[in-house]
Short mmCIF file of C-alpha atoms (C1' of nucleotides) in Angstrom, two decimals:
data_model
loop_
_atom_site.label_atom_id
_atom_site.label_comp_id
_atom_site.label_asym_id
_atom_site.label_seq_id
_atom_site.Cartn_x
_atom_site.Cartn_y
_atom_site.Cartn_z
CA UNK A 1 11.15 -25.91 -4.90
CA UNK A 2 11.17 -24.61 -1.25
CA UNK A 3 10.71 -26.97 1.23
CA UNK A 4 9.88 -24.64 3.73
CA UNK A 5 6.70 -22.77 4.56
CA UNK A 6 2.96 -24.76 4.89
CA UNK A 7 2.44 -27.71 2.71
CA UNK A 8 -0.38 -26.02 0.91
CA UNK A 9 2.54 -23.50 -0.01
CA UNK A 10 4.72 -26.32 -1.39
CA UNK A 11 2.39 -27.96 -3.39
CA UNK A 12 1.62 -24.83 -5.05
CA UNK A 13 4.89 -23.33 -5.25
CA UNK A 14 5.53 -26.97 -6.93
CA UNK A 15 2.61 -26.56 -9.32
CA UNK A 16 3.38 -22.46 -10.01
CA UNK A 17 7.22 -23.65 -10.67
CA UNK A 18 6.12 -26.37 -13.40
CA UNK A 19 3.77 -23.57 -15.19
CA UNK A 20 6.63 -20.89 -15.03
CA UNK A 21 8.67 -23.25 -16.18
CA UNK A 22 6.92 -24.84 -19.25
CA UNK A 23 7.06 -28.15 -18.23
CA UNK A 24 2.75 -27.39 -18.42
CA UNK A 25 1.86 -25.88 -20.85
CA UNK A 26 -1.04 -23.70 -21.58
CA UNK A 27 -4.21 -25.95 -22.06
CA UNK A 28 -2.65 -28.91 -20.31
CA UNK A 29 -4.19 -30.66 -17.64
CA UNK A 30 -3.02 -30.89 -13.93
CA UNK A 31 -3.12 -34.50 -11.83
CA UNK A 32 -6.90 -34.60 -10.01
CA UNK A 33 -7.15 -33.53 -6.58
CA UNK A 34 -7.26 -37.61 -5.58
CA UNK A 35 -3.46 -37.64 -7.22
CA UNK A 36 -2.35 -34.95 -5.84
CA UNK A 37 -3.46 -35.44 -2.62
CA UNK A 38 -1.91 -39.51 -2.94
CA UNK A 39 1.64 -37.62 -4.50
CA UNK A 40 2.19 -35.23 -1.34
CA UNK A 41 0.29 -37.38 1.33
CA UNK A 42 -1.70 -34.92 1.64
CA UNK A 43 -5.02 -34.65 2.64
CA UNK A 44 -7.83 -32.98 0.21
CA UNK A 45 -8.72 -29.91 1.51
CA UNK A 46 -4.89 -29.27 1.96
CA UNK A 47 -4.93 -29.72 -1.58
CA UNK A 48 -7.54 -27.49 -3.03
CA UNK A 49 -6.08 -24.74 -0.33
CA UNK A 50 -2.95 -24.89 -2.57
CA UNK A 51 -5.41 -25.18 -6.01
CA UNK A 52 -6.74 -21.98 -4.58
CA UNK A 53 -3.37 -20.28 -4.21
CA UNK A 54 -2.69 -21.04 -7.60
CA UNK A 55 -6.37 -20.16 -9.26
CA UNK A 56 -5.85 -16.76 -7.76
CA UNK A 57 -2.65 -16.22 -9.00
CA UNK A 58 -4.33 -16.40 -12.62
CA UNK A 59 -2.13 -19.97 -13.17
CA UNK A 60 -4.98 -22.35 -13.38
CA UNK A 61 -8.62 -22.54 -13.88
CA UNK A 62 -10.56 -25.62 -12.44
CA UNK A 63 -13.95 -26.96 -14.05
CA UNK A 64 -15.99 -29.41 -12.66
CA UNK A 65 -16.39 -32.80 -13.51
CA UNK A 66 -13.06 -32.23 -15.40
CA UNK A 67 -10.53 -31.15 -13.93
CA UNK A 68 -7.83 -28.23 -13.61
CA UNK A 69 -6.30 -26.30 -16.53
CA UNK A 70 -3.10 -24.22 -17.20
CA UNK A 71 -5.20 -21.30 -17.76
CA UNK A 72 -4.69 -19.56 -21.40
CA UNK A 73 -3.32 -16.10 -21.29
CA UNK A 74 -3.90 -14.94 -24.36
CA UNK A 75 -7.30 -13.59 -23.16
CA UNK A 76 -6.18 -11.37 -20.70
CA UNK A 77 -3.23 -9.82 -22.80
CA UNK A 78 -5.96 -9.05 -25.81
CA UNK A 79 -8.42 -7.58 -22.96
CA UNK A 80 -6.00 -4.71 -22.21
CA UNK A 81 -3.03 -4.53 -24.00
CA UNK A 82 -1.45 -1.65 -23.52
CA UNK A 83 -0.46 0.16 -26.53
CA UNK A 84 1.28 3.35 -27.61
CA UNK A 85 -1.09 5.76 -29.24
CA UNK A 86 0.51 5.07 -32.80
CA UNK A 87 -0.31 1.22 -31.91
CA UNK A 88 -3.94 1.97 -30.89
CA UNK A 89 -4.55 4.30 -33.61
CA UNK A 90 -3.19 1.76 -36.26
CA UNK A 91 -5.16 -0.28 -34.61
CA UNK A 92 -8.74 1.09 -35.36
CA UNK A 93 -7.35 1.68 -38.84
CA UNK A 94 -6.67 5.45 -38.38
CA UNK A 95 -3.43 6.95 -39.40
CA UNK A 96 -1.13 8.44 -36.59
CA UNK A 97 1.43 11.17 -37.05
CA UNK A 98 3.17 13.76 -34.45
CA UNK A 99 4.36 17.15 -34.76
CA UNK A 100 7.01 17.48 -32.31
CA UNK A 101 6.94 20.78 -30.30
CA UNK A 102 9.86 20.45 -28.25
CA UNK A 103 12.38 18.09 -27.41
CA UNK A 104 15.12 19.20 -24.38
CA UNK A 105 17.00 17.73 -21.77
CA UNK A 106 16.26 19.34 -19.09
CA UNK A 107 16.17 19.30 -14.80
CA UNK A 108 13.63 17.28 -13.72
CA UNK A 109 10.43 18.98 -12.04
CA UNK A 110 9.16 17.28 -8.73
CA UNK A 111 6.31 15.63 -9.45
CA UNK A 112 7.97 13.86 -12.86
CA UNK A 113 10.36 12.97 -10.66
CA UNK A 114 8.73 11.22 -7.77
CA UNK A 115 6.66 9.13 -10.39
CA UNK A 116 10.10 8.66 -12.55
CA UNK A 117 11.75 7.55 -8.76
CA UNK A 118 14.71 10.04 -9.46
CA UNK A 119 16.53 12.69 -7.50
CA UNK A 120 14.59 15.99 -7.30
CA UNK A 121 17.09 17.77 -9.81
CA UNK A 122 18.31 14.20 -12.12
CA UNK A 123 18.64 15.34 -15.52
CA UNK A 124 15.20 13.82 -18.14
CA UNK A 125 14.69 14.02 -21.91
CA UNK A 126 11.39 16.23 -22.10
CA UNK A 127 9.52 15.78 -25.26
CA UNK A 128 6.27 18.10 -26.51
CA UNK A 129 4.53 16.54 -29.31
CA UNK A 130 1.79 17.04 -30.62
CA UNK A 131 -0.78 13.77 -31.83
CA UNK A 132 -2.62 13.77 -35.36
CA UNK A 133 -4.96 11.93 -36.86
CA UNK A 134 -5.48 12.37 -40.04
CA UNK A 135 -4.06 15.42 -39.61
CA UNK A 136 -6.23 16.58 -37.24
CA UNK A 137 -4.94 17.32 -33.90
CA UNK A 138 -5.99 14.89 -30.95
CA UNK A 139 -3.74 15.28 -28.24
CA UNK A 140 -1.13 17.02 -26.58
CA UNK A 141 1.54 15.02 -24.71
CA UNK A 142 4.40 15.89 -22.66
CA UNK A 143 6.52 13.04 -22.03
CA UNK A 144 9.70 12.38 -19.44
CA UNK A 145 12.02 10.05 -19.71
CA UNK A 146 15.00 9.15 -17.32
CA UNK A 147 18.15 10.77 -19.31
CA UNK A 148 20.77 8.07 -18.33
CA UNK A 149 17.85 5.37 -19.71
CA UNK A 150 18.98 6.72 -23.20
CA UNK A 151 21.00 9.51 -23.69
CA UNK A 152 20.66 9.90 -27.58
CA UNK A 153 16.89 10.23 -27.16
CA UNK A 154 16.97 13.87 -28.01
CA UNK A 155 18.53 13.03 -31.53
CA UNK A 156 15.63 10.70 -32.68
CA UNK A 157 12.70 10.91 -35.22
CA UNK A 158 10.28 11.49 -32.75
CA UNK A 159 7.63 12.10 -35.39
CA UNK A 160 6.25 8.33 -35.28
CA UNK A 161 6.29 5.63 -31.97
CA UNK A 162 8.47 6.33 -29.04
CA UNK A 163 7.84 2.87 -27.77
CA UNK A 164 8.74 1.71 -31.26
CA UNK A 165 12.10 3.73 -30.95
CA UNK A 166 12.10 2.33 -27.05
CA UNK A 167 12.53 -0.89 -27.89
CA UNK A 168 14.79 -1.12 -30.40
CA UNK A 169 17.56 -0.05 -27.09
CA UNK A 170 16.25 -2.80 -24.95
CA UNK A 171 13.90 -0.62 -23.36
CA UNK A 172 10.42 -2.76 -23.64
CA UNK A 173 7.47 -0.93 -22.18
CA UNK A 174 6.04 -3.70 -19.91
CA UNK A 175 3.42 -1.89 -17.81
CA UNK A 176 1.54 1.52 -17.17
CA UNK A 177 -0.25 2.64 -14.67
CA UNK A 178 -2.74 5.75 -15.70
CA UNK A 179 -4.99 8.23 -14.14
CA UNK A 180 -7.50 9.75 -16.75
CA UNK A 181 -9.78 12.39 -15.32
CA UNK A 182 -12.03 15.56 -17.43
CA UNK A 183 -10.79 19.50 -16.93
CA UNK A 184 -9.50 22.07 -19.20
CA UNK A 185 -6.38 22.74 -20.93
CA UNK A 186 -4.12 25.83 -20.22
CA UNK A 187 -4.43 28.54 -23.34
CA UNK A 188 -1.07 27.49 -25.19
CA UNK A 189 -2.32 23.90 -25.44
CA UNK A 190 -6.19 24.61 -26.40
CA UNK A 191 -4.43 26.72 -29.42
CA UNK A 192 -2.13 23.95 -30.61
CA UNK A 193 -5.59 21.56 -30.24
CA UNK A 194 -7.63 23.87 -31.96
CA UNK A 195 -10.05 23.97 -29.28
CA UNK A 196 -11.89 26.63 -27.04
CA UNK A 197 -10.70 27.09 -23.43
CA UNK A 198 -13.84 26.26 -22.68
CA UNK A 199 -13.68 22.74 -24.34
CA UNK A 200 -13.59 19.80 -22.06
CA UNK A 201 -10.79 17.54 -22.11
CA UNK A 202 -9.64 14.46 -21.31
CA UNK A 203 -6.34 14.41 -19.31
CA UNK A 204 -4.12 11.14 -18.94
CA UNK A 205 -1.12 10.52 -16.53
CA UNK A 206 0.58 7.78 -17.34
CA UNK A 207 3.74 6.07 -15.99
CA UNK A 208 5.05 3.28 -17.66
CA UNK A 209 7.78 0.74 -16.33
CA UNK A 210 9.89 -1.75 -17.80
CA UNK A 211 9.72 -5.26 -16.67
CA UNK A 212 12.12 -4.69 -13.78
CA UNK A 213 9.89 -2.15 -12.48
CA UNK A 214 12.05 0.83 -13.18
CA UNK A 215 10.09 4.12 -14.28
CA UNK A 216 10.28 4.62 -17.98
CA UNK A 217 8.54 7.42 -18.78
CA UNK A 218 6.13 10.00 -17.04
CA UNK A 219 3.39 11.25 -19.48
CA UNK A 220 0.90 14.14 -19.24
CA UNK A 221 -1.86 14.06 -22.13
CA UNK A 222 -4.41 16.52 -22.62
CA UNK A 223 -6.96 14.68 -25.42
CA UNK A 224 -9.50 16.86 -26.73
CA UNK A 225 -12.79 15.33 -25.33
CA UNK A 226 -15.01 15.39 -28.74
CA UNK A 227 -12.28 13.26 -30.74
CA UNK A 228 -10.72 10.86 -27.90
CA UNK A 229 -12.42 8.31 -25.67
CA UNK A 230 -10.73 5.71 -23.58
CA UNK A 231 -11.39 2.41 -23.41
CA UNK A 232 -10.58 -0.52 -20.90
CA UNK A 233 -11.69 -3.69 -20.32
CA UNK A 234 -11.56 -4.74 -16.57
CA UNK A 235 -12.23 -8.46 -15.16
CA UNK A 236 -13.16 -9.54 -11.56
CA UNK B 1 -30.89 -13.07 4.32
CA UNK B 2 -31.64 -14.94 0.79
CA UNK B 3 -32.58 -17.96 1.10
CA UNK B 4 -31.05 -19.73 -2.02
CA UNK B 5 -27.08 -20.20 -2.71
CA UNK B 6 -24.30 -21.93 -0.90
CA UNK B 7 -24.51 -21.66 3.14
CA UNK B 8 -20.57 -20.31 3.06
CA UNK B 9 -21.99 -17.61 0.17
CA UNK B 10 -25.26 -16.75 2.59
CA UNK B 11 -22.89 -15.73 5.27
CA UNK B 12 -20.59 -14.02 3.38
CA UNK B 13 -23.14 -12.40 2.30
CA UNK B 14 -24.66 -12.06 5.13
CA UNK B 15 -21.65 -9.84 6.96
CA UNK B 16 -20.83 -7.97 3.34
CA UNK B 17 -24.20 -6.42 3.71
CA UNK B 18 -23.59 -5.32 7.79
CA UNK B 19 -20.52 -3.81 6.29
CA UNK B 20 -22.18 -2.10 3.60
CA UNK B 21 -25.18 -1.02 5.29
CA UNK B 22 -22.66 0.91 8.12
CA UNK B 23 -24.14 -1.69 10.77
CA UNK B 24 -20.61 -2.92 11.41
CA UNK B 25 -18.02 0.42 11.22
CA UNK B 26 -14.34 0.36 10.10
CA UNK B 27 -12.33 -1.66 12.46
CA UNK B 28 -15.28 -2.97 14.46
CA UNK B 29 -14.60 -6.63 14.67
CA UNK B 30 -17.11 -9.71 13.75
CA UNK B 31 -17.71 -12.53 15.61
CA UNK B 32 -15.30 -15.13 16.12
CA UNK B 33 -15.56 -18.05 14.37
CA UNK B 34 -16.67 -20.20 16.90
CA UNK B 35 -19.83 -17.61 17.77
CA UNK B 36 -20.70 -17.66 13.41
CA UNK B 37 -20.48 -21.36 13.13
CA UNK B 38 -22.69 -21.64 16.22
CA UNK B 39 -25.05 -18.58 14.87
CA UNK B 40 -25.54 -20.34 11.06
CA UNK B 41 -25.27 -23.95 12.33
CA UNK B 42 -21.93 -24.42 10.34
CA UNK B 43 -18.80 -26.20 10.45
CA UNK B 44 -15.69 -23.95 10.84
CA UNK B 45 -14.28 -25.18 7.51
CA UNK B 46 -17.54 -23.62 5.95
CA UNK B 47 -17.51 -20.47 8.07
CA UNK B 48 -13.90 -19.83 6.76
CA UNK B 49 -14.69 -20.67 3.28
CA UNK B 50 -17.45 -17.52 4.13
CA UNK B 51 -14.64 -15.55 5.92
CA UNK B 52 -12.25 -15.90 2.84
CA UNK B 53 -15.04 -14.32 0.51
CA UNK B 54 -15.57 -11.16 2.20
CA UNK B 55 -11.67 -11.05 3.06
CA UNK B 56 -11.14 -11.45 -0.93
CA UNK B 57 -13.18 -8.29 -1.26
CA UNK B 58 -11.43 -6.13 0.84
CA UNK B 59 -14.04 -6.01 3.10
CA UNK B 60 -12.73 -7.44 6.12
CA UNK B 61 -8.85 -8.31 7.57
CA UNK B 62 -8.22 -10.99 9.75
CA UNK B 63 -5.22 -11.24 12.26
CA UNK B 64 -4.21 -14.35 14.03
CA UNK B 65 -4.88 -14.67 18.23
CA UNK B 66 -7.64 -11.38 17.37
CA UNK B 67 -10.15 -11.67 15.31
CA UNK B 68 -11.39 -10.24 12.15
CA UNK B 69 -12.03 -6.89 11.88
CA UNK B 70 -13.65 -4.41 8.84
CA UNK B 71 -10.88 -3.02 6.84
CA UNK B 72 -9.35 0.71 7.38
CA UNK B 73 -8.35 0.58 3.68
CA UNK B 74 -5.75 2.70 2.35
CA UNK B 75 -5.21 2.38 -0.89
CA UNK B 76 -3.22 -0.22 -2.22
CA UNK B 77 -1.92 -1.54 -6.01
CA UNK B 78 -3.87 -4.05 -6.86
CA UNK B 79 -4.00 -4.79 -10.66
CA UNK B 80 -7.20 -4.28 -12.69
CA UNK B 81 -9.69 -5.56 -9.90
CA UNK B 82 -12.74 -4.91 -11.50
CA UNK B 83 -15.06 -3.12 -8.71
CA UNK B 84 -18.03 -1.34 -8.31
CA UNK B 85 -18.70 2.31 -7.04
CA UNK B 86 -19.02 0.95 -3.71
CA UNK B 87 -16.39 -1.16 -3.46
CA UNK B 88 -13.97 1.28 -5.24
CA UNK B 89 -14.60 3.89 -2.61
CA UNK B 90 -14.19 1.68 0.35
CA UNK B 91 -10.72 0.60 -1.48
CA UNK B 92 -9.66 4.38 -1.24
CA UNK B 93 -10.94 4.50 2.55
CA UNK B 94 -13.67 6.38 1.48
CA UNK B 95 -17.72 5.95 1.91
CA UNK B 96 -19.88 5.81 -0.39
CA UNK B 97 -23.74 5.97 -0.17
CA UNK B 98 -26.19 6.52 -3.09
CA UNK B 99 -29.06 8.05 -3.42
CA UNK B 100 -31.95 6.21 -5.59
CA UNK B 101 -33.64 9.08 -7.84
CA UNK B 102 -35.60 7.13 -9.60
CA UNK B 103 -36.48 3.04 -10.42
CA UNK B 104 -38.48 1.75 -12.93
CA UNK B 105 -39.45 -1.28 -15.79
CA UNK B 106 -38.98 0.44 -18.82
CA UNK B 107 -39.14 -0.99 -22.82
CA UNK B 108 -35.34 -0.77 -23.19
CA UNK B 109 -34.01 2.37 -25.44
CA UNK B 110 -32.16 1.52 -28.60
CA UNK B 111 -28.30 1.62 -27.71
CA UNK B 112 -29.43 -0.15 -24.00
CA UNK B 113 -31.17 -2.95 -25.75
CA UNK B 114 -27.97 -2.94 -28.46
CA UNK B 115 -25.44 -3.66 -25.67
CA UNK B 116 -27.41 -6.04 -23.60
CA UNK B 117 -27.87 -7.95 -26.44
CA UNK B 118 -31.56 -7.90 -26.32
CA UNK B 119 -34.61 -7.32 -28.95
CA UNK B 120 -35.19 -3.51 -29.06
CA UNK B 121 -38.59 -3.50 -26.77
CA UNK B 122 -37.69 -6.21 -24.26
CA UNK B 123 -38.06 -4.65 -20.61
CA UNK B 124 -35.23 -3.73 -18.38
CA UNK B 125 -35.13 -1.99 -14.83
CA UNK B 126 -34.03 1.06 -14.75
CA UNK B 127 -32.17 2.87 -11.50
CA UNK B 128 -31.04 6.06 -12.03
CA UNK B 129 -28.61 6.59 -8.46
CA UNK B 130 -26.78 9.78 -7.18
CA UNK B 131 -23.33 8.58 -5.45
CA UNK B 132 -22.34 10.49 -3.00
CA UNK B 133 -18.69 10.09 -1.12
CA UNK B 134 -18.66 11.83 2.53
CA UNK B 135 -22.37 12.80 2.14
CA UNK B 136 -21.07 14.91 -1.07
CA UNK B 137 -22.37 13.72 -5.10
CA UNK B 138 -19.66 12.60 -6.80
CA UNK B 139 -21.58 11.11 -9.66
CA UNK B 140 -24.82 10.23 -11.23
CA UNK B 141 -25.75 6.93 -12.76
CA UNK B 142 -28.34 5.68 -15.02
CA UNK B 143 -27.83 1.74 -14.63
CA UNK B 144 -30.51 -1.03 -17.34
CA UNK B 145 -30.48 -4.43 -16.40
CA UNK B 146 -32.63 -6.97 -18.19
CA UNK B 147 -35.71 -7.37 -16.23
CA UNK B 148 -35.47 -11.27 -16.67
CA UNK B 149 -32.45 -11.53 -14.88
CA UNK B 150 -33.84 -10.46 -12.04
CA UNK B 151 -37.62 -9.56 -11.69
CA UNK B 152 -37.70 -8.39 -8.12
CA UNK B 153 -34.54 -5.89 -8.33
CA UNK B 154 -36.48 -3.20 -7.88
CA UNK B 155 -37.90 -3.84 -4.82
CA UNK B 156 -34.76 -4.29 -3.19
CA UNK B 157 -32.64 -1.31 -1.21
CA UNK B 158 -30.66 -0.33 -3.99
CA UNK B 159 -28.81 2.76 -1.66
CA UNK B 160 -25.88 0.05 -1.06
CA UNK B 161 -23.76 -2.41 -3.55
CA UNK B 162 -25.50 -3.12 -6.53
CA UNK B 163 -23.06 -5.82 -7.24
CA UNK B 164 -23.49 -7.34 -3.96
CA UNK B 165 -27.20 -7.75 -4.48
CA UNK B 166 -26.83 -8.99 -8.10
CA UNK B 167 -23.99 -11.63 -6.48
CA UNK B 168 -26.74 -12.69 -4.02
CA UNK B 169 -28.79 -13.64 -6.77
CA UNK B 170 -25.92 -15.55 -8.42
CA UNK B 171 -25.57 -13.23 -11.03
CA UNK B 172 -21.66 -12.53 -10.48
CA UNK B 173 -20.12 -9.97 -12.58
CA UNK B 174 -17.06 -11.19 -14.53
CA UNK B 175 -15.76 -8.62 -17.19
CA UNK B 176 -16.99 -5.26 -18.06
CA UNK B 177 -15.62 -2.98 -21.09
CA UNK B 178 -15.82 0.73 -20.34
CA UNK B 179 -15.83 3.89 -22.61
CA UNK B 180 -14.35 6.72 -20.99
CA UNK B 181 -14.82 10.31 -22.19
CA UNK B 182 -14.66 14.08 -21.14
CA UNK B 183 -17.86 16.36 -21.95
CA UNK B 184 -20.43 18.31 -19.96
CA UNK B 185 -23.66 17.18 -18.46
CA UNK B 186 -27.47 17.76 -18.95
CA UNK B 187 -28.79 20.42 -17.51
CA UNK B 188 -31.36 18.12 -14.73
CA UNK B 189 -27.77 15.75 -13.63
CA UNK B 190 -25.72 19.26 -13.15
CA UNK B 191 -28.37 19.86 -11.01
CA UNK B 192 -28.13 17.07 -9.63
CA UNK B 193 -24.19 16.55 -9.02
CA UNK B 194 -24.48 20.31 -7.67
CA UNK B 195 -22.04 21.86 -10.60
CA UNK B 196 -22.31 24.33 -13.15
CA UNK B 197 -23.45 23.45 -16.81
CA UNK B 198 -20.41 24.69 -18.04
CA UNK B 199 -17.84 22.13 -15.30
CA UNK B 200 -16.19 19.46 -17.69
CA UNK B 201 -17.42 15.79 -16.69
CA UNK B 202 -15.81 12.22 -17.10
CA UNK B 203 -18.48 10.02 -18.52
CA UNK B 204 -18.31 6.60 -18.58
CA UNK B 205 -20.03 3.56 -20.34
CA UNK B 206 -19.59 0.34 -18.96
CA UNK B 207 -21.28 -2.93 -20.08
CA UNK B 208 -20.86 -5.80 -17.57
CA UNK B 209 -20.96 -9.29 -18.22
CA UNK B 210 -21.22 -12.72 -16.77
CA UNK B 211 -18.96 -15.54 -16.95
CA UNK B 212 -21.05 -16.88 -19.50
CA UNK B 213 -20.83 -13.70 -21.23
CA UNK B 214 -24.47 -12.46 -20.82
CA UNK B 215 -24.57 -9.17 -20.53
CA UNK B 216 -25.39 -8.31 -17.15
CA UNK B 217 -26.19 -4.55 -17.17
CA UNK B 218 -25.53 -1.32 -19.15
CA UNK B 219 -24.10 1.89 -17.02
CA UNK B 220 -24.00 5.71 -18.05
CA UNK B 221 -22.36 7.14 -15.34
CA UNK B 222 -21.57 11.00 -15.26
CA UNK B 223 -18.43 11.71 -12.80
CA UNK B 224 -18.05 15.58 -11.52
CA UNK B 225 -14.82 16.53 -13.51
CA UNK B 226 -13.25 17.93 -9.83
CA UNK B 227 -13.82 14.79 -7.70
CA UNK B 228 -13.42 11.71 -9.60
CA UNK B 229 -9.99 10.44 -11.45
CA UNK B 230 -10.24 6.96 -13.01
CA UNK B 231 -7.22 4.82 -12.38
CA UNK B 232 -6.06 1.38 -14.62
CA UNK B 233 -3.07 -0.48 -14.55
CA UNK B 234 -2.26 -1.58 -18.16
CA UNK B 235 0.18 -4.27 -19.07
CA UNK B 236 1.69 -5.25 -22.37
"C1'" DC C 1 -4.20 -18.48 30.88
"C1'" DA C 2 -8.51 -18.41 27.59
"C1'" DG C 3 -9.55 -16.96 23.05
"C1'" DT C 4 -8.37 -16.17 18.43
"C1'" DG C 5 -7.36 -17.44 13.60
"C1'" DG C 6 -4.00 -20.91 10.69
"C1'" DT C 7 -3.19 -25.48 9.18
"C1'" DC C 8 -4.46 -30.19 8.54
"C1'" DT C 9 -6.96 -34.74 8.60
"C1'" DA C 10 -10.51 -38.44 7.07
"C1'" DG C 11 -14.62 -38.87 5.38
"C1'" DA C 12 -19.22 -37.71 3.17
"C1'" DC C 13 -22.53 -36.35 -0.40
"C1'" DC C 14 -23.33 -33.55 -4.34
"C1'" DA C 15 -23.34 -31.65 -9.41
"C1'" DC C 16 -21.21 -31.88 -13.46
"C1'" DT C 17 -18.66 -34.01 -17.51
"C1'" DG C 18 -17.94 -37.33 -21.07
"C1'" DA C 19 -17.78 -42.01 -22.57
"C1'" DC D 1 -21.18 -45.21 -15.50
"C1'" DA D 2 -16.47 -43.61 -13.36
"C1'" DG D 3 -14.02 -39.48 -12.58
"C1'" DT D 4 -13.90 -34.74 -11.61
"C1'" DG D 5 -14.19 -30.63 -8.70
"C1'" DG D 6 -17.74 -28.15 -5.11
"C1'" DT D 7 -19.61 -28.13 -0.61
"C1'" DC D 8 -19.82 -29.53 4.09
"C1'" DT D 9 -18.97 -31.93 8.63
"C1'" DA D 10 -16.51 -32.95 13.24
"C1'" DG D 11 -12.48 -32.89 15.20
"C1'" DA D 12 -7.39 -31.98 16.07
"C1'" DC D 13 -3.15 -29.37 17.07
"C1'" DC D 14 -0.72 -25.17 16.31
"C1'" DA D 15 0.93 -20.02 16.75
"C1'" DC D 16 -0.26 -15.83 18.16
"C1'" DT D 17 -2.40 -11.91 21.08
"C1'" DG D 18 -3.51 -9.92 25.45
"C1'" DA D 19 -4.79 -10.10 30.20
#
DNA sequence: CAGTGGTCTAGACCACTGA
DNA sequence: CAGTGGTCTAGACCACTGA
């Protein structure tokens, strides 16, 4: 606990600290506003500022005439779980391969690198594959990842997951933050798509991070627009 | 001003909708506390409960020994904050206006009625928007909400929030599930948008829902390809 | 200094839940 | 019905900004 700060703060840095820390569990059900309020002689609305603090936070949910509720995660992780695109093909019950294109270790360009948080010139692993559904081609993605993160990356069967391969060092994908907009694809990749220059496409930057927060990967995806759409679930 | 709600909700509202409707300006500051409690006839507690709302939203920022003031939002990281057009823009600092092409009670179209969960004639308003960012179209959407929800919807000033005048109602959206996809538009919304037939667009189909799960609208939106990038944090 | 929002109190009535 | 959270009031003292 802190002892410092308001005493809204304490009571739900108290609360938050008893969540995080198992002792309530999901489902379980958190002393009434009257107890608290008796527990930290505190007064009711200094209470429910606290309750607030913690409902926001996505710890709690409160329902009248009941009471208050370590909220259930589960929910939120199924709404948008972020998979690999092996995982979400496997997923819908397609079957995922890759043709790799090009794997290289190589210095790494500026804009990888400012997403990556590296030095303009620190060395990446650059991988080209290519993404197949049923043997058809889908997408094109060019991946970066930090060279020092794993060093024998360039060795690999890259022909299946890279998260798969990921997290069998340690190196467990915890979060990605993507950009998806419609354009065109340069001439080398429409050819290894199979598409048209002309053919829209759906274009995904993606950087992922471990749970640290370090950058583990910088992706650019071109998906052709008739086979691929994207889909996210988003709660207020 | 509605009418029907909670008193702190009719004054958030109240000031969402001068912020929306331009009638209160980036960085122009409301009333103090004090003068809204006097001007609604409420207690301060209830006039901050209001406050908190609209601060919640991004829409306004409040500094201690100042006042509160409309937000000059840059952008920053939230998670998955489900918003609307309007609110999306104002995130990014930017603003949006729309332009209402057409509104209308309709018998719902098959795939409409399929999402919104209702029988295949049952009647639905239509609004078909332009949304412009700086005065320029950005994109064009063709939004069905069942008519029961809310008969008088289209006789209301639909050139602001949608959301916000659903939330007056008490119809708050919770969750929505989008489709994203790349592809080219019809020939009457590249007309429209102010793009060639041939310019790749990001389309998007959203279904929104209420806590309870209702289905609270259906959305075909059609994003210019050059002016629109969809962002979402993912987590695993 | 007057004016602002931040924290806190004691108390009230209400709507909802479940026995 | 007792117990719960939701809304609302009137009033207090505080910390901070700016003249």
């Amino acid at each position: 606990m802190t002892g410092n700060g308001t005493k809204y703060a304490q009571i739900a840095d108290y609360y938050r600290l008893l969540i995080d820390s198992k002792k309530l569990r999901e489902g379980d059900r958190l002393p009434s506003e009257a107890e608290i309020s008796a527990l930290f002689k505190a007064s009711r609305i200094t209470v429910r500022r606290a309750m607030e603090e913690i409902v926001q936070a996505g710890y709690i949910e409160r329902i009248q005439g009941k009471g208050s509720f370590v909220r259930t995660l589960k929910r939120d992780m199924q709404l948008n779980h972020l998979k690999g695109f092996t995982e979400e093909m496997r997923a819908k019950g397609l079957d995922a391969t890759s043709r790799v294109i090009d794997v290289n270790m190589i210095a790494c360009e500026a804009k990888a690198a400012e997403h990556l948080k590296l030095d303009a010139d620190s060395r990446v692993t650059s991988i080209k594959r290519l993404r197949l559904v049923n043997g058809e081609p889908v997408s094109f993605e060019h991946v970066f990842v930090p060279f020092h993160l794993y060093p024998e990356l360039y060795h690999e069967d890259l022909r299946n997951s890279l998260y798969s391969l990921l997290a069998r060092k340690g190196l467990k994908v915890h979060r990605a933050s993507q950009s998806i907009s419609a354009g065109f694809a340069p001439q080398e990749i429409c050819e290894l798509l199979n598409i048209s220059k002309k053919a829209p496409t759906l274009n995904i930057e993606r950087v992922t991070y471990l749970e640290d927060g370090t950058p583990l990967e910088y992706v650019l995806s071109t998906y052709r627009g008739d086979r691929y759409t994207f889909h996210v679930d988003m709660s207020r």
